[in-house]
Short mmCIF file of C-alpha atoms in Angstrom, two decimals:
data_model
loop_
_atom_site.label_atom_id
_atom_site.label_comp_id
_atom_site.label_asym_id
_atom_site.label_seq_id
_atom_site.Cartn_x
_atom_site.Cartn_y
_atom_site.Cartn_z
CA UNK A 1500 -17.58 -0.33 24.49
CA UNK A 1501 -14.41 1.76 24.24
CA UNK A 1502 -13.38 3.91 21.49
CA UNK A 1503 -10.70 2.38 20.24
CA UNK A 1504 -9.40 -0.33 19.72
CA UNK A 1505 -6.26 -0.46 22.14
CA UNK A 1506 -4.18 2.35 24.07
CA UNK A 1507 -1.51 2.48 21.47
CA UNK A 1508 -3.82 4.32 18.91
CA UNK A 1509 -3.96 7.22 21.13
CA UNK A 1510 0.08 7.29 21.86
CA UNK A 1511 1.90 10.45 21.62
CA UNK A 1512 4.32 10.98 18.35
CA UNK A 1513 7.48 10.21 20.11
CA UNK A 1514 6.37 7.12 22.58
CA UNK A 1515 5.47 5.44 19.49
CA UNK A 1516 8.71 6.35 17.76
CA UNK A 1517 10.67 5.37 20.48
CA UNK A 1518 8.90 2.09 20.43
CA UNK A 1519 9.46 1.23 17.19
CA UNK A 1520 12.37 1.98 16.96
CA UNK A 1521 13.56 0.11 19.92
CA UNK A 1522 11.97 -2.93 18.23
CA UNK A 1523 13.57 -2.39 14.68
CA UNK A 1524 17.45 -3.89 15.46
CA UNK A 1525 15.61 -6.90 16.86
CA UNK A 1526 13.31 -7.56 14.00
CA UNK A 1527 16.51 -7.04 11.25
CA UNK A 1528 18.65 -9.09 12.99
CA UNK A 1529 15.36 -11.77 12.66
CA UNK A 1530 15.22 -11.16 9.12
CA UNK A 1531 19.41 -11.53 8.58
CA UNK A 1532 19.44 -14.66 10.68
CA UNK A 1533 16.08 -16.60 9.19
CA UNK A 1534 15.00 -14.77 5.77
CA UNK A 1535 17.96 -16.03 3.23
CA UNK A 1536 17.16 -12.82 1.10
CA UNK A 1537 17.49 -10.52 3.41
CA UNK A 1538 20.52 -12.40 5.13
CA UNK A 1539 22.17 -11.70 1.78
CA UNK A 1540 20.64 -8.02 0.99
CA UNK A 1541 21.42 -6.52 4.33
CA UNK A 1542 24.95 -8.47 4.70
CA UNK A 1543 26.74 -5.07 5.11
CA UNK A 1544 24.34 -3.45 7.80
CA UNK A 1545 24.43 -3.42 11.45
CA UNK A 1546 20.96 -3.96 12.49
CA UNK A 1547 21.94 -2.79 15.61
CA UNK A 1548 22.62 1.40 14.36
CA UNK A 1549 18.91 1.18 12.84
CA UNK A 1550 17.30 3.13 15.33
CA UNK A 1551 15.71 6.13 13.32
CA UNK A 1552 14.26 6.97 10.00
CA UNK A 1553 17.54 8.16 9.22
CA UNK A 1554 19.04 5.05 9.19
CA UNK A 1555 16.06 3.08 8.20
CA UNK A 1556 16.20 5.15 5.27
CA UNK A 1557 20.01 3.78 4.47
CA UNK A 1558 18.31 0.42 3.96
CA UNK A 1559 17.65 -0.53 -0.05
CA UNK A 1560 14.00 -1.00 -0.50
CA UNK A 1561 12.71 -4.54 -2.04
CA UNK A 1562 9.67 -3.81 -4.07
CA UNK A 1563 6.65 -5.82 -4.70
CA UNK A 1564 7.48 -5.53 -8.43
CA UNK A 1565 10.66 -7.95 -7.14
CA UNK A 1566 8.68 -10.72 -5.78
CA UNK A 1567 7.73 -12.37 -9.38
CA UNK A 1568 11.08 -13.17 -10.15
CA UNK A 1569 12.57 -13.54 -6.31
CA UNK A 1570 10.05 -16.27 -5.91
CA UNK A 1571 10.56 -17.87 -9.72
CA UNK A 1572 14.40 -18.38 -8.38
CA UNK A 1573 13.80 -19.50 -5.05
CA UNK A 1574 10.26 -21.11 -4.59
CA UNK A 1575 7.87 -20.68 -3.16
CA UNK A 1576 8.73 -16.64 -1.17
CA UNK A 1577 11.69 -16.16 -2.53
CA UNK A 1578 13.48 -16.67 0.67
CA UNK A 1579 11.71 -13.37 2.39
CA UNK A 1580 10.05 -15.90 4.45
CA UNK A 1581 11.30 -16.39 8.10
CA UNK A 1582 9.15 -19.36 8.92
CA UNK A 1583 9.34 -22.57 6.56
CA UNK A 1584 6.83 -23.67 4.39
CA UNK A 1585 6.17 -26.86 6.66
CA UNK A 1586 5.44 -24.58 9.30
CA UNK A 1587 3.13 -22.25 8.67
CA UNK A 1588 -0.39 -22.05 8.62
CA UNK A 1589 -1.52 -21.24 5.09
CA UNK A 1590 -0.27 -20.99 1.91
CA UNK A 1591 -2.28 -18.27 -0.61
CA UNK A 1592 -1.77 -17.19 -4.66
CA UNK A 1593 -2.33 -13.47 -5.46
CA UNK A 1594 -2.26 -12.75 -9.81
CA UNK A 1595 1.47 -12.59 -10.73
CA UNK A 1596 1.56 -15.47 -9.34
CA UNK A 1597 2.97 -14.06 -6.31
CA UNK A 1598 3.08 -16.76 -3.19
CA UNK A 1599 1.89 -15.69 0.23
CA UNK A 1600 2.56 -17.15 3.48
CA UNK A 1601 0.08 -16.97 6.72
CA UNK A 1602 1.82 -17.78 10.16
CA UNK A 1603 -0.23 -18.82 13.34
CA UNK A 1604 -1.84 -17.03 15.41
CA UNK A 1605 -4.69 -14.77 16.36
CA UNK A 1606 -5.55 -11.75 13.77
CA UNK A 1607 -2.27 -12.23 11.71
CA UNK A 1608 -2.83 -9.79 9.31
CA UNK A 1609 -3.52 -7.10 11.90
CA UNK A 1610 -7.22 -6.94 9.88
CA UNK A 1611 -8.81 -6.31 13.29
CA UNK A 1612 -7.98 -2.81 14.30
CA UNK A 1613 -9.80 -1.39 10.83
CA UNK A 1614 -12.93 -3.76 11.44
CA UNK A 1615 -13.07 -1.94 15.42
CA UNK A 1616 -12.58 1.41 13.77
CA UNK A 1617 -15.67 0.77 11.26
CA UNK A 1618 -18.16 0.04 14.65
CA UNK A 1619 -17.58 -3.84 14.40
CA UNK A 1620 -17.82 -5.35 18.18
CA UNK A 1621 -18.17 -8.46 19.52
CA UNK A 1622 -21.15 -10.57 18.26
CA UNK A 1623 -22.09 -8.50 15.14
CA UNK A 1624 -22.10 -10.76 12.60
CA UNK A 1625 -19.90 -10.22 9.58
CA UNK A 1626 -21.05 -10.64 5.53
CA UNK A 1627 -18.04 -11.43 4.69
CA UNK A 1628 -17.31 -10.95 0.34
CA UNK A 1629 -13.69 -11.19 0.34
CA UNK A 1630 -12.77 -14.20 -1.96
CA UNK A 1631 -11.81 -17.66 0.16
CA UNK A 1632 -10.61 -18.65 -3.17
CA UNK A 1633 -6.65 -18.76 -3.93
CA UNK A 1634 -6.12 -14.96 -2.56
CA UNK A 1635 -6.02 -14.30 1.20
CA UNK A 1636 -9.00 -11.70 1.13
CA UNK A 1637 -11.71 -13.77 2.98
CA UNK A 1638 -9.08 -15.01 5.86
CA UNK A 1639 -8.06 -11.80 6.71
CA UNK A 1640 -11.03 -10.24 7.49
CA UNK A 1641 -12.20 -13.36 8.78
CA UNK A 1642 -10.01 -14.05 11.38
CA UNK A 1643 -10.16 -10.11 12.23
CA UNK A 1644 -13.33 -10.83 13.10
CA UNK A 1645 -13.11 -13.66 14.98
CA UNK A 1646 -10.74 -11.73 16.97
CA UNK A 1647 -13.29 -9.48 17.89
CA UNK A 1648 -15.63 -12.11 18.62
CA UNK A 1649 -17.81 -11.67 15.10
CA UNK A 1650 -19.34 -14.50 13.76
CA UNK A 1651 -19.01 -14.84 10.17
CA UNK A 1652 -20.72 -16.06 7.08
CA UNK A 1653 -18.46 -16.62 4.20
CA UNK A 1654 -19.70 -15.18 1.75
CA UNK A 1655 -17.44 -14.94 -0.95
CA UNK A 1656 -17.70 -13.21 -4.57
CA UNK A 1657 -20.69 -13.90 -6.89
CA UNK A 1658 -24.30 -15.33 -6.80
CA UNK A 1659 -25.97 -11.85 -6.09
CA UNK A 1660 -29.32 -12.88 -5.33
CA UNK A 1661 -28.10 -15.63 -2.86
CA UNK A 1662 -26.25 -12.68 -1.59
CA UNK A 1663 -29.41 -10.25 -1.26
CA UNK A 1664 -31.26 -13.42 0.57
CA UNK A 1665 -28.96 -14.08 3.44
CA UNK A 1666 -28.34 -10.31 3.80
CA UNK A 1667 -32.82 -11.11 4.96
CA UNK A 1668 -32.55 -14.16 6.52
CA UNK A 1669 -29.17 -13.59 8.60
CA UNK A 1670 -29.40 -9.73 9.53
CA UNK A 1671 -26.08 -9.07 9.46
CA UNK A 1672 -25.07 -6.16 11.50
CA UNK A 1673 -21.72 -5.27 8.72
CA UNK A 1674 -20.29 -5.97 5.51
CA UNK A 1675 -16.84 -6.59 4.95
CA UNK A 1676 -15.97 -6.84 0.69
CA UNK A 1677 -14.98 -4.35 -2.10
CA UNK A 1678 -17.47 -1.65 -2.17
CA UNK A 1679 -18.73 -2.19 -5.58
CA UNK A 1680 -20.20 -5.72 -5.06
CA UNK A 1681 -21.71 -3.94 -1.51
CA UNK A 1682 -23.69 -1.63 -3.66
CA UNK A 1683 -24.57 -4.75 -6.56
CA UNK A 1684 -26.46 -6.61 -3.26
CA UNK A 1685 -28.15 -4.17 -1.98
CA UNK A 1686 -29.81 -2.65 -4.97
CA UNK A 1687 -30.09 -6.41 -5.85
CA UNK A 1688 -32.31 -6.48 -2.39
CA UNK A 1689 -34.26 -3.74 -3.49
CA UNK A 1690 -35.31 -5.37 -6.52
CA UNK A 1691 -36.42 -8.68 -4.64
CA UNK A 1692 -38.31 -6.80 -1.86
CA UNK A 1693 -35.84 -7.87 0.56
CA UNK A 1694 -35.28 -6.26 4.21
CA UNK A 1695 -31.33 -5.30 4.41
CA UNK A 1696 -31.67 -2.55 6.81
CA UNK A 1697 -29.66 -4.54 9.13
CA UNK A 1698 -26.32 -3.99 7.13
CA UNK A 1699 -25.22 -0.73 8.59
CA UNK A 1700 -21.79 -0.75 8.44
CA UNK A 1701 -19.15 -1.60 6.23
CA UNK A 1702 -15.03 -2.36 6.28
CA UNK A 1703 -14.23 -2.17 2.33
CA UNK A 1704 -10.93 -2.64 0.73
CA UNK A 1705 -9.51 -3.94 -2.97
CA UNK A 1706 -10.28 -0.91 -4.63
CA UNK A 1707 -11.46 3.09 -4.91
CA UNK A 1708 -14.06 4.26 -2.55
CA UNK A 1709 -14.56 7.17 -4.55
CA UNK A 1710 -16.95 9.77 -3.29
CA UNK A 1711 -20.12 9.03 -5.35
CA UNK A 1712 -20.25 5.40 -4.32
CA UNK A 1713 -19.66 6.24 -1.03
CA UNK A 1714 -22.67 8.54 -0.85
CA UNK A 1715 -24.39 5.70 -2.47
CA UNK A 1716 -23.80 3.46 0.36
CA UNK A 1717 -24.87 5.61 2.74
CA UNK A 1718 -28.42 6.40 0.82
CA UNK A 1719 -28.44 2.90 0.52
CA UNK A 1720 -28.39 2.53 4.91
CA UNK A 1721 -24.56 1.43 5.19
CA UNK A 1722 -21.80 3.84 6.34
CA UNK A 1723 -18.68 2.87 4.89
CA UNK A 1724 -14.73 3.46 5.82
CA UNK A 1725 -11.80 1.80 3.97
CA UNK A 1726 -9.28 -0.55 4.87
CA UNK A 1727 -6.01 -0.20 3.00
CA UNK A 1728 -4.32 -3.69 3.42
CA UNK A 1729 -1.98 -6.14 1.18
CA UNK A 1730 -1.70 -9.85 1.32
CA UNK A 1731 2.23 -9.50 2.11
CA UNK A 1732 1.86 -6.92 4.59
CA UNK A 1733 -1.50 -6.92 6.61
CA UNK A 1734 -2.98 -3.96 7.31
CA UNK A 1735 -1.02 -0.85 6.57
CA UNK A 1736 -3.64 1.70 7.13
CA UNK A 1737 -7.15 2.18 7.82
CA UNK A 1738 -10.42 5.24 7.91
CA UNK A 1739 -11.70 5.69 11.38
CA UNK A 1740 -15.47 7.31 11.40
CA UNK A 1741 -13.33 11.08 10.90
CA UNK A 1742 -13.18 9.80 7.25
CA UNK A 1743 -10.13 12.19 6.95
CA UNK A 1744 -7.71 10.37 5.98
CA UNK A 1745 -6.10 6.94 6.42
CA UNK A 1746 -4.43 6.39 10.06
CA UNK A 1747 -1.33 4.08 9.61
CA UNK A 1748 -1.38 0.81 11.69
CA UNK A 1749 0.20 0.72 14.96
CA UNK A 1750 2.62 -2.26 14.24
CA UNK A 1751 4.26 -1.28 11.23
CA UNK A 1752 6.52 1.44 10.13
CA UNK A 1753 5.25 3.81 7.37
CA UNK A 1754 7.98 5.95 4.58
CA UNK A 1755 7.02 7.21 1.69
CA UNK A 1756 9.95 7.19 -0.79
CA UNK A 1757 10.62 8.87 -4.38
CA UNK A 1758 9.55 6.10 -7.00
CA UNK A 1759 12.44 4.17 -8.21
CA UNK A 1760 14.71 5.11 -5.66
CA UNK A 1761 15.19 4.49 -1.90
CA UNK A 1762 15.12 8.29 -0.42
CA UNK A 1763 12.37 9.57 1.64
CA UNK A 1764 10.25 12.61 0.12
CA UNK A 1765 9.77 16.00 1.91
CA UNK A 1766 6.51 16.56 4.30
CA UNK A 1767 3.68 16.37 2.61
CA UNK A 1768 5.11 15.26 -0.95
CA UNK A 1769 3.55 12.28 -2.90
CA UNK A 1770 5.78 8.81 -3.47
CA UNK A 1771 6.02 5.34 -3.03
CA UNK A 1772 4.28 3.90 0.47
CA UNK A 1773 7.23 1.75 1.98
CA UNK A 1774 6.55 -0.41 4.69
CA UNK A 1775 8.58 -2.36 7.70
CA UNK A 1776 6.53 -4.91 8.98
CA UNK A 1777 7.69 -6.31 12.31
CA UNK A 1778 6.02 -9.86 11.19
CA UNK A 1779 8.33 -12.66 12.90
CA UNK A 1780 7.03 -14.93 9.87
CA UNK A 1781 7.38 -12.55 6.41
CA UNK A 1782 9.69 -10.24 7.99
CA UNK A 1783 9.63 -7.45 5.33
CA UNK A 1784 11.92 -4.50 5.23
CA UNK A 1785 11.62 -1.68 3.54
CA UNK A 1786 9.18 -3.14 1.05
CA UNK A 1787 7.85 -1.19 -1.86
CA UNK A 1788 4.04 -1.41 -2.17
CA UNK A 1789 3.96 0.16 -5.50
CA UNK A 1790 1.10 2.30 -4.31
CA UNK A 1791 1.54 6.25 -4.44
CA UNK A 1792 0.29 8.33 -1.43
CA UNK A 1793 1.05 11.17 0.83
CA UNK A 1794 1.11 12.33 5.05
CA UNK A 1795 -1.28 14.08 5.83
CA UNK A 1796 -0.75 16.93 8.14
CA UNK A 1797 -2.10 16.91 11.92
CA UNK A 1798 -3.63 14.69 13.94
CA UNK A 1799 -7.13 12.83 12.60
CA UNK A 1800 -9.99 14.43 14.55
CA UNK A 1801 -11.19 10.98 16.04
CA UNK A 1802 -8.38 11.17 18.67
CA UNK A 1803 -6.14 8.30 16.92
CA UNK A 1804 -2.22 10.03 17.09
CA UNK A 1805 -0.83 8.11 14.41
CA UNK A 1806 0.15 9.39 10.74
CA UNK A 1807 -2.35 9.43 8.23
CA UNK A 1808 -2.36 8.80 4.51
CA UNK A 1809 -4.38 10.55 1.78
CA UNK A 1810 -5.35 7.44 0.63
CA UNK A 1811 -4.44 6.04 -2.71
CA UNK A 1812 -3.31 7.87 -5.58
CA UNK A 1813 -2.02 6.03 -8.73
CA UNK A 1814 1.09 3.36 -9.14
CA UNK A 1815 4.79 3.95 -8.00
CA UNK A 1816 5.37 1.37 -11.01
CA UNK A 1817 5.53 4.06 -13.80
CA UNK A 1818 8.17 2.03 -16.10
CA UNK A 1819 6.92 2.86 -19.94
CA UNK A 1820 8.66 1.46 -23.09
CA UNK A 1821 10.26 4.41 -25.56
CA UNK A 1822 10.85 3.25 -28.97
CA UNK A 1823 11.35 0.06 -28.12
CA UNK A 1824 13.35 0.81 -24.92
CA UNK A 1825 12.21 0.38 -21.15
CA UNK A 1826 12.57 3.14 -19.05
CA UNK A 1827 12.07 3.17 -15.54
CA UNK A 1828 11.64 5.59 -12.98
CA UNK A 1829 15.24 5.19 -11.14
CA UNK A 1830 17.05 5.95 -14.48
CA UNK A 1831 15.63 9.47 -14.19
CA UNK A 1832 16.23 9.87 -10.38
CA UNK A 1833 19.82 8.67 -11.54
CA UNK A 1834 19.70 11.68 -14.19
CA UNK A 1835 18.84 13.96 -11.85
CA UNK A 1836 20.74 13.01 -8.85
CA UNK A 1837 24.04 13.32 -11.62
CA UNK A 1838 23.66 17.09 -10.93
CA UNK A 1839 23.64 19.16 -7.38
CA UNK A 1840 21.67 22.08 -9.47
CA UNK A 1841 18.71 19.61 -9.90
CA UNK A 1842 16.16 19.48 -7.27
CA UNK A 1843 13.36 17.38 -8.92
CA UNK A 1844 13.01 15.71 -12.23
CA UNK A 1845 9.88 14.38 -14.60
CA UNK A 1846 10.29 12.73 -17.56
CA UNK A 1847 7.17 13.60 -20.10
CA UNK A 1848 6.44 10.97 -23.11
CA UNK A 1849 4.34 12.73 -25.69
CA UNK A 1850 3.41 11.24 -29.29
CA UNK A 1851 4.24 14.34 -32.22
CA UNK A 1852 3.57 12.93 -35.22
CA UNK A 1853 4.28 9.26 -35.48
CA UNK A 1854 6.77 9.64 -33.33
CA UNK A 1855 7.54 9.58 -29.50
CA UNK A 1856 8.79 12.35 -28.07
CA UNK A 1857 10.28 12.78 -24.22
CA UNK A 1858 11.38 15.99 -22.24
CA UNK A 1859 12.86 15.81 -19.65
CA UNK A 1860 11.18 18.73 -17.11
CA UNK A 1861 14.00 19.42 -13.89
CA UNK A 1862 13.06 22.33 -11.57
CA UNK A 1863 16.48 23.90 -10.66
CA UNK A 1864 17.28 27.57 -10.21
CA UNK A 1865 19.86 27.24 -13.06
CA UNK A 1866 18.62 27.56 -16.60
CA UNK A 1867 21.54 27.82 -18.52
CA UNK A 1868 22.46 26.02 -21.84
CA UNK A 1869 25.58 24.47 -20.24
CA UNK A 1870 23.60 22.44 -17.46
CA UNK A 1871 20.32 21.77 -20.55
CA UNK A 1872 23.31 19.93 -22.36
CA UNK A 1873 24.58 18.21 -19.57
CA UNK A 1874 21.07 16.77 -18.82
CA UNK A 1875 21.01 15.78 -22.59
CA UNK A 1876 23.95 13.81 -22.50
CA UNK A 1877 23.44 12.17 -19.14
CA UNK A 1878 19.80 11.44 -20.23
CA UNK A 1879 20.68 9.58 -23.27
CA UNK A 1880 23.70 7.83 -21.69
CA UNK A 1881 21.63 6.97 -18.62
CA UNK A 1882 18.13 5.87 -21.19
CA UNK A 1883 19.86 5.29 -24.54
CA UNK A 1884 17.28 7.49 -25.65
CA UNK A 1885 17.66 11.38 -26.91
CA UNK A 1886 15.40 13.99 -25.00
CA UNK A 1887 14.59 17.54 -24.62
CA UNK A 1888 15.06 19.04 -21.41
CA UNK A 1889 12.73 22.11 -19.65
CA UNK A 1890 12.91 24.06 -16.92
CA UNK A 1891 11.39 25.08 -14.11
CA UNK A 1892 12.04 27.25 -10.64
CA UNK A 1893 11.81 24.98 -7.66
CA UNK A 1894 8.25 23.74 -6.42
CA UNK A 1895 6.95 24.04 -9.88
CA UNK A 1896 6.43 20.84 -10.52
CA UNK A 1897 2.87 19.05 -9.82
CA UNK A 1898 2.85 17.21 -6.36
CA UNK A 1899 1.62 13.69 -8.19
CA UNK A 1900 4.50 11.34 -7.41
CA UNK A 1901 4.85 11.14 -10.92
CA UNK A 1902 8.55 10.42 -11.93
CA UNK A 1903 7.59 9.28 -15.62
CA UNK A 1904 4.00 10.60 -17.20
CA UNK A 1905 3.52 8.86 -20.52
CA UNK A 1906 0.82 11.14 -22.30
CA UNK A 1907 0.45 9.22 -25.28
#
C-alpha cells in the first residue's frame, strides 16, 4: 500500500501550475465549441491567452445560483453540457430542481482520491448511505469505490435498525454517508447488542463535521475525514488523516472570489470557492459554488502539496430583501468599487424600531464628510434604498466573507 493515492498529490507548486495551466486553453476552447452557454458567454475571449490566474480571473464567473433559471430556458443543463443528453450515462435531480449530467467512465466524479485518503483500499467493503434516490450521492461514492476495487452495499438513507444489522452481518471495513446518520447507526447498534467494531473508517460529506460529532465518532470506533464534493463538480476538496485542512483535488482549478463579483480575494481572505473543472462532459468555468471558504497557509503535514481549504464557512449567496427591495451582494461591491478611496465594503441590516435600518461599513483611510456623502448617494442610486455609512481604517473589517450581514 502506498500513501497516496497517485504522484500528482505530492507535485511541487509550480509543476502543477504549469500543468494546469497548459491544459486550460484546451478545455475553453471545448467548452466554446460544444457547451452553447459558454460558446455564447466567452464569445469575446481567446481561450488561447488563459494561461494564468491572471487571466483566468478575466473570465465572468457562472454561479450555481444561475443554473435554476439557465436550465428552465434551455432544458435539461442549460446548455453547460458538452455531451448530449442521448449520450451520457446518467441523468440525476438535486432540490432546485437543478439537472445533473454523469458522463462515462471510471470514477467520474473524481470521488476516489478522498475515499484513498480516508484508508479505503482495495477489497474493504464500503456501507455506502449516500441516497441512490434522484441525487447523485450514492453513485459517486460508489463508483469511487469500485475504482479502488471496494465492494459495496447500497445502503442508502433510512431504516436504522436494518442499518445497525448489516453493519453485524457484513463487517464492513468503512462508511461512506453524512456523518449524522453514521452516528444514528451506531448508537442504534449499541442498543441492539450488535458487533460494529468493524466500521473503522469513514469518508463523510453533505454537511458539518463539527468537532463534537467528530469526537463522537471516534469514541464510537470510526475515524472520520470529510469529503467536500458537489453533484456539478465532483470532488473539489478533501481531509487527508492530517485533519488540517481540506487539500484541493488535483484535477480542478481552485479561486476564491469576493461574493457577488468575479475578483480574486487577497491570501488568506474568506470568499466565494470558484471552481474550473476540466470535465470534457460538464465543462464548467469559473463556476460559483456558493460556498464561503479560505487558503490555508503552508503545506498539509501529510506530504500532499496542493492548496488547502479551511473547510466550509457559511453561503456566498447573502442576497436579503430591504423594505421590500432585493439587495444583493454585487450592488455593494459596485458601491464600493465607484470609489478608489474604498478598500472593502459591508453592508449591515439592523431592525431599530419597526423599521430596517442599513449602514453601509467601508474601511478606507479617508473619513471625510465629502466621500460619507458620496457613498450615500451612490448607495441609494446603486440599492434604491437610503443608508448610513461608517468607517473604518483598512483591515478592520472581520475576515467572514460577509459582503451583506442581515442582523435582524
Amino acid at each position: 500500500m502506498t500513501e497516496f493515492f497517485d504522484a500528482k498529490e505530492t507535485r511541487s507548486a509550480d509543476e502543477r501550475e504549469s500543468a494546469l495551466f497548459a491544459a486550460l486553453p484546451g478545455q475553453i476552447n471545448h467548452a466554446k465549441a460544444n457547451a452553447p452557454y459558454f460558446g455564447t458567454l466567452l464569445a469575446d475571449f481567446d481561450a488561447g491567452a488563459v494561461t494564468d490566474r491572471a487571466a483566468l480571473a478575466r473570465l465572468p464567473v457562472t454561479r450555481k445560483s444561475d443554473l435554476i433559471d439557465l436550465q428552465q430556458a434551455n432544458t435539461p443543463f442549460g446548455g453547460l453540457n458538452a455531451t448530449a443528453k442521448g449520450k451520457l450515462y446518467r441523468v440525476f435531480a438535486s432540490p432546485g430542481p437543478i439537472y445533473d449530467p454523469e458522463g462515462w467512465g471510471k470514477d467520474w466524479w473524481r470521488i476516489a482520491r478522498a475515499l484513498y485518503a480516508a484508508g479505503f483500499r482495495g477489497g474493504d467493503l464500503v456501507h455506502n448511505c449516500f441516497s441512490y434516490h434522484f441525487t447523485p450521492g450514492g453513485i459517486m461514492f460508489e463508483t469511487a469505490a469500485h475504482a479502488l476495487g471496494c465492494p459495496v452495499f447500497p445502503a442508502g438513507v433510512g431504516n436504522t435498525e436494518q442499518q445497525a444489522r448489516a453493519v453485524a452481518d457484513l463487517k464492513p471495513a468503512g462508511y461512506a454517508g453524512t456523518p449524522s446518520f453514521l452516528k444514528i447507526i451506531l448508537e442504534k447498534a449499541v442498543e441492539m447488542g450488535l458487533d460494529h467494531s468493524s466500521l473503522t473508517k469513514a469518508c463523510v460529506s453533505g454537511e458539518a463535521l463539527l468537532p463534537p460529532l467528530r469526537q463522537s465518532l471516534n469514541d464510537l470506533g470510526v475515524d472520520v475525514v470529510q469529503a467536500y464534493a458537489t453533484a456539478d463538480l465532483g470532488l473539489i476538496a478533501y481531509e487527508t488523516m492530517a485533519k488540517q485542512g481540506l487539500v484541493v483535488d488535483e484535477d480542478i482549478i481552485v479561486e476564491i472570489v469576493r461574493p457577488g463579483t468575479n475578483d480574486p480575494v487577497n491570501p488568506g481572505e474568506v470568499g466565494e470557492v470558484v471552481v474550473t473543472s476540466f470535465n470534457p462532459d460538464y465543462p464548467l468555468i469559473r463556476f460559483g459554488t456558493g460556498d464561503l471558504s479560505a487558503v490555508l497557509d503552508g503545506q498539509s503535514p501529510c506530504g500532499r502539496t496542493n492548496m488547502r481549504l479551511k473547510g466550509w464557512m457559511g453561503r456566498a449567496d447573502q442576497t436579503t430583501k430591504i423594505k421590500g427591495m432585493f439587495v444583493h451582494p454585487r450592488q455593494v461591491n459596485d458601491v464600493a468599487k465607484r470609489f478608489d478611496a474604498v478598500t472593502r465594503a459591508k453592508l449591515v441590516v439592523e431592525k431599530v424600531g419597526d423599521g430596517d435600518v442599513m449602514t453601509l461599513h467601508v474601511e478606507s483611510n479617508d473619513h471625510n464628510d465629502a466621500l460619507a456623502a458620496a457613498l450615500r448617494e451612490a448607495l441609494q442610486s446603486v440599492c434604491k434604498l437610503k443608508g448610513d455609512i461608517a468607517f473604518h481604517i483598512p483591515g478592520a473589517l472581520p475576515n467572514d466573507g460577509k459582503v451583506i450581514e442581515d442582523k435582524r
